[in-house]
C-alpha atoms as a printed R data frame, in Angstrom:
    type eleno elety resid chain resno       x       y       z
1   ATOM     1    CA   GLN     A     1  -9.160 -13.375   4.553
2   ATOM     2    CA   ARG     A     2 -10.101 -11.898   7.920
3   ATOM     3    CA   ALA     A     3 -13.579 -11.043   6.616
4   ATOM     4    CA   VAL     A     4 -14.060 -14.560   5.218
5   ATOM     5    CA   SER     A     5 -12.846 -16.054   8.478
6   ATOM     6    CA   SER     A     6 -15.061 -13.851  10.647
7   ATOM     7    CA   VAL     A     7 -18.176 -14.488   8.561
8   ATOM     8    CA   LEU     A     8 -17.759 -18.174   7.671
9   ATOM     9    CA   GLY     A     9 -15.472 -19.423  10.438
10  ATOM    10    CA   ASP     A    10 -15.277 -23.224  10.611
11  ATOM    11    CA   LEU     A    11 -17.594 -23.664   7.611
12  ATOM    12    CA   VAL     A    12 -14.628 -22.961   5.302
13  ATOM    13    CA   VAL     A    13 -12.920 -26.012   3.795
14  ATOM    14    CA   PRO     A    14  -9.379 -25.650   5.208
15  ATOM    15    CA   ARG     A    15  -7.281 -27.967   3.002
16  ATOM    16    CA   GLU     A    16  -7.080 -28.586  -0.725
17  ATOM    17    CA   GLU     A    17  -7.341 -32.368  -0.198
18  ATOM    18    CA   GLU     A    18 -10.832 -31.871   1.210
19  ATOM    19    CA   MET     A    19 -12.060 -30.408  -2.101
20  ATOM    20    CA   ALA     A    20 -12.395 -33.989  -3.369
21  ATOM    21    CA   MET     A    21 -14.657 -35.083  -0.487
22  ATOM    22    CA   SER     A    22 -18.374 -35.501  -0.858
23  ATOM    23    CA   LEU     A    23 -20.638 -32.767   0.459
24  ATOM    24    CA   GLN     A    24 -21.983 -35.251   2.997
25  ATOM    25    CA   GLU     A    25 -18.482 -35.919   4.358
26  ATOM    26    CA   LEU     A    26 -17.643 -32.212   4.479
27  ATOM    27    CA   CYS     A    27 -20.847 -31.520   6.422
28  ATOM    28    CA   LYS     A    28 -19.931 -34.259   8.930
29  ATOM    29    CA   ARG     A    29 -16.684 -32.346   9.528
30  ATOM    30    CA   GLY     A    30 -18.574 -29.056   9.834
31  ATOM    31    CA   HIS     A    31 -17.243 -27.631   6.550
32  ATOM    32    CA   ARG     A    32 -19.591 -26.347   3.847
33  ATOM    33    CA   ALA     A    33 -17.989 -23.346   2.148
34  ATOM    34    CA   LEU     A    34 -15.249 -23.513  -0.460
35  ATOM    35    CA   VAL     A    35 -13.225 -20.301  -0.660
36  ATOM    36    CA   LEU     A    36 -10.475 -20.154  -3.273
37  ATOM    37    CA   LEU     A    37  -8.214 -17.125  -2.919
38  ATOM    38    CA   GLN     A    38  -6.280 -15.542  -5.757
39  ATOM    39    CA   VAL     A    39  -3.367 -13.961  -3.904
40  ATOM    40    CA   PRO     A    40   0.301 -13.305  -4.710
41  ATOM    41    CA   GLY     A    41   2.554 -16.291  -4.109
42  ATOM    42    CA   SER     A    42   4.261 -14.511  -1.234
43  ATOM    43    CA   ALA     A    43   0.983 -13.888   0.646
44  ATOM    44    CA   LYS     A    44   0.204 -16.201   3.544
45  ATOM    45    CA   VAL     A    45  -3.141 -17.998   3.246
46  ATOM    46    CA   PHE     A    46  -4.735 -18.528   6.648
47  ATOM    47    CA   CYS     A    47  -8.371 -18.908   5.586
48  ATOM    48    CA   GLY     A    48  -9.490 -20.897   2.585
49  ATOM    49    CA   ILE     A    49  -7.359 -22.441  -0.148
50  ATOM    50    CA   ARG     A    50  -4.900 -20.776  -2.519
51  ATOM    51    CA   SER     A    51  -6.238 -20.872  -6.078
52  ATOM    52    CA   THR     A    52  -3.875 -22.684  -8.445
53  ATOM    53    CA   ASP     A    53  -3.986 -24.228 -11.907
54  ATOM    54    CA   HIS     A    54  -4.236 -27.574 -10.109
55  ATOM    55    CA   ASN     A    55  -7.444 -26.816  -8.175
56  ATOM    56    CA   MET     A    56  -9.229 -24.331 -10.451
57  ATOM    57    CA   GLU     A    57  -9.787 -24.152 -14.192
58  ATOM    58    CA   THR     A    58 -11.677 -21.409 -15.995
59  ATOM    59    CA   SER     A    59 -12.690 -20.986 -19.594
60  ATOM    60    CA   TRP     A    60 -11.327 -17.414 -19.708
61  ATOM    61    CA   GLU     A    61  -9.043 -16.676 -22.656
62  ATOM    62    CA   ASP     A    62  -7.423 -13.300 -23.280
63  ATOM    63    CA   SER     A    63  -8.563 -13.521 -26.897
64  ATOM    64    CA   THR     A    64 -12.247 -13.478 -25.855
65  ATOM    65    CA   LYS     A    65 -13.545 -10.068 -26.905
66  ATOM    66    CA   SER     A    66 -17.132 -10.748 -28.020
67  ATOM    67    CA   VAL     A    67 -20.138 -12.980 -27.353
68  ATOM    68    CA   GLU     A    68 -19.200 -14.948 -30.465
69  ATOM    69    CA   ASP     A    69 -15.669 -15.505 -29.105
70  ATOM    70    CA   MET     A    70 -17.138 -16.611 -25.759
71  ATOM    71    CA   LEU     A    71 -19.388 -19.130 -27.501
72  ATOM    72    CA   LEU     A    72 -16.433 -20.534 -29.448
73  ATOM    73    CA   VAL     A    73 -14.621 -21.172 -26.152
74  ATOM    74    CA   LEU     A    74 -17.696 -22.702 -24.489
75  ATOM    75    CA   ASN     A    75 -18.237 -24.997 -27.476
76  ATOM    76    CA   ARG     A    76 -14.565 -26.064 -27.364
77  ATOM    77    CA   TRP     A    77 -15.033 -26.954 -23.705
78  ATOM    78    CA   ARG     A    78 -18.144 -28.985 -24.586
79  ATOM    79    CA   ALA     A    79 -16.442 -30.789 -27.501
80  ATOM    80    CA   SER     A    80 -13.346 -31.645 -25.442
81  ATOM    81    CA   GLY     A    81 -15.276 -32.975 -22.431
82  ATOM    82    CA   ARG     A    82 -14.030 -30.245 -20.106
83  ATOM    83    CA   LEU     A    83 -17.636 -29.583 -19.007
84  ATOM    84    CA   ARG     A    84 -17.438 -32.751 -16.903
85  ATOM    85    CA   PRO     A    85 -16.707 -32.114 -13.217
86  ATOM    86    CA   GLU     A    86 -13.473 -33.352 -11.624
87  ATOM    87    CA   ARG     A    87 -13.067 -34.159  -7.948
88  ATOM    88    CA   GLY     A    88 -10.786 -31.670  -6.255
89  ATOM    89    CA   LYS     A    89 -11.029 -29.061  -9.026
90  ATOM    90    CA   LEU     A    90 -13.376 -26.118  -9.376
91  ATOM    91    CA   LYS     A    91 -14.244 -25.530 -13.029
92  ATOM    92    CA   LEU     A    92 -15.859 -22.279 -14.113
93  ATOM    93    CA   LEU     A    93 -17.320 -21.208 -17.418
94  ATOM    94    CA   GLU     A    94 -16.577 -17.515 -17.831
95  ATOM    95    CA   VAL     A    95 -19.618 -15.595 -19.007
96  ATOM    96    CA   ALA     A    96 -17.772 -12.307 -19.029
97  ATOM    97    CA   LEU     A    97 -16.357  -9.928 -21.588
98  ATOM    98    CA   PRO     A    98 -13.758  -7.174 -21.285
99  ATOM    99    CA   GLY     A    99 -14.605  -3.509 -21.592
100 ATOM   100    CA   ARG     A   100 -18.005  -2.519 -20.258
101 ATOM   101    CA   PRO     A   101 -19.464  -5.761 -18.845
102 ATOM   102    CA   CYS     A   102 -22.714  -4.050 -17.828
103 ATOM   103    CA   ALA     A   103 -23.339  -3.276 -21.510
104 ATOM   104    CA   SER     A   104 -22.328  -6.678 -22.906
105 ATOM   105    CA   ALA     A   105 -23.871  -8.794 -20.136
106 ATOM   106    CA   PRO     A   106 -27.418  -9.101 -21.533
107 ATOM   107    CA   ARG     A   107 -26.227 -10.606 -24.846
108 ATOM   108    CA   ALA     A   108 -23.640 -12.793 -23.118
109 ATOM   109    CA   LEU     A   109 -26.162 -14.096 -20.564
110 ATOM   110    CA   LYS     A   110 -28.724 -14.874 -23.297
111 ATOM   111    CA   ALA     A   111 -26.076 -16.735 -25.305
112 ATOM   112    CA   PHE     A   112 -25.041 -18.675 -22.186
113 ATOM   113    CA   ALA     A   113 -28.666 -19.564 -21.354
114 ATOM   114    CA   ASP     A   114 -29.122 -20.873 -24.907
115 ATOM   115    CA   PHE     A   115 -25.837 -22.802 -24.625
116 ATOM   116    CA   ILE     A   116 -26.955 -24.704 -21.510
117 ATOM   117    CA   ARG     A   117 -30.669 -24.960 -22.372
118 ATOM   118    CA   ASP     A   118 -30.700 -28.673 -23.273
119 ATOM   119    CA   VAL     A   119 -27.620 -29.853 -21.401
120 ATOM   120    CA   PRO     A   120 -27.351 -29.974 -17.595
121 ATOM   121    CA   LEU     A   121 -24.500 -27.859 -16.273
122 ATOM   122    CA   ARG     A   122 -22.408 -29.700 -13.673
123 ATOM   123    CA   ILE     A   123 -19.663 -27.128 -13.199
124 ATOM   124    CA   GLY     A   124 -19.731 -23.515 -12.068
125 ATOM   125    CA   ALA     A   125 -20.235 -20.336 -14.027
126 ATOM   126    CA   ASN     A   126 -18.758 -16.912 -13.389
127 ATOM   127    CA   LEU     A   127 -21.411 -14.438 -14.545
128 ATOM   128    CA   ASP     A   128 -20.817 -10.714 -15.068
129 ATOM   129    CA   PHE     A   129 -23.962  -8.826 -14.051
130 ATOM   130    CA   PRO     A   130 -26.228 -11.895 -13.687
131 ATOM   131    CA   ASP     A   131 -29.949 -11.487 -14.111
132 ATOM   132    CA   GLU     A   132 -32.730 -13.461 -12.406
133 ATOM   133    CA   ASP     A   133 -33.596 -15.453 -15.526
134 ATOM   134    CA   THR     A   134 -30.029 -16.736 -15.951
135 ATOM   135    CA   ILE     A   135 -29.607 -17.561 -12.272
């Protein structure tokens, strides 16, 4: 938190309620960086916002072991409408696999690129070992 504070300072969005504001409004207040922290419940958060189920949702499932599993999850998100953004909530598609991510990343990134090819992505993606083409 000290490093985030020293580097980003007042640019960090300080309160969860502000996550629902427009970028234009945040800029007027001098805030431009959203930092969600995954910390133990007993840890004091003095820079950024504590990550909770309320303000962050990811597609990660413990059962995801392969590119095919990842695609099943991504397609469930698409079919259920969870790919739509929500004010005040950061949504992330997990393009990551357990084990040796550096080995599985090329196939996972290609599958992800194919998945979003014809549909604009309006939520975030957490990429293991991203390559220039995917970015």
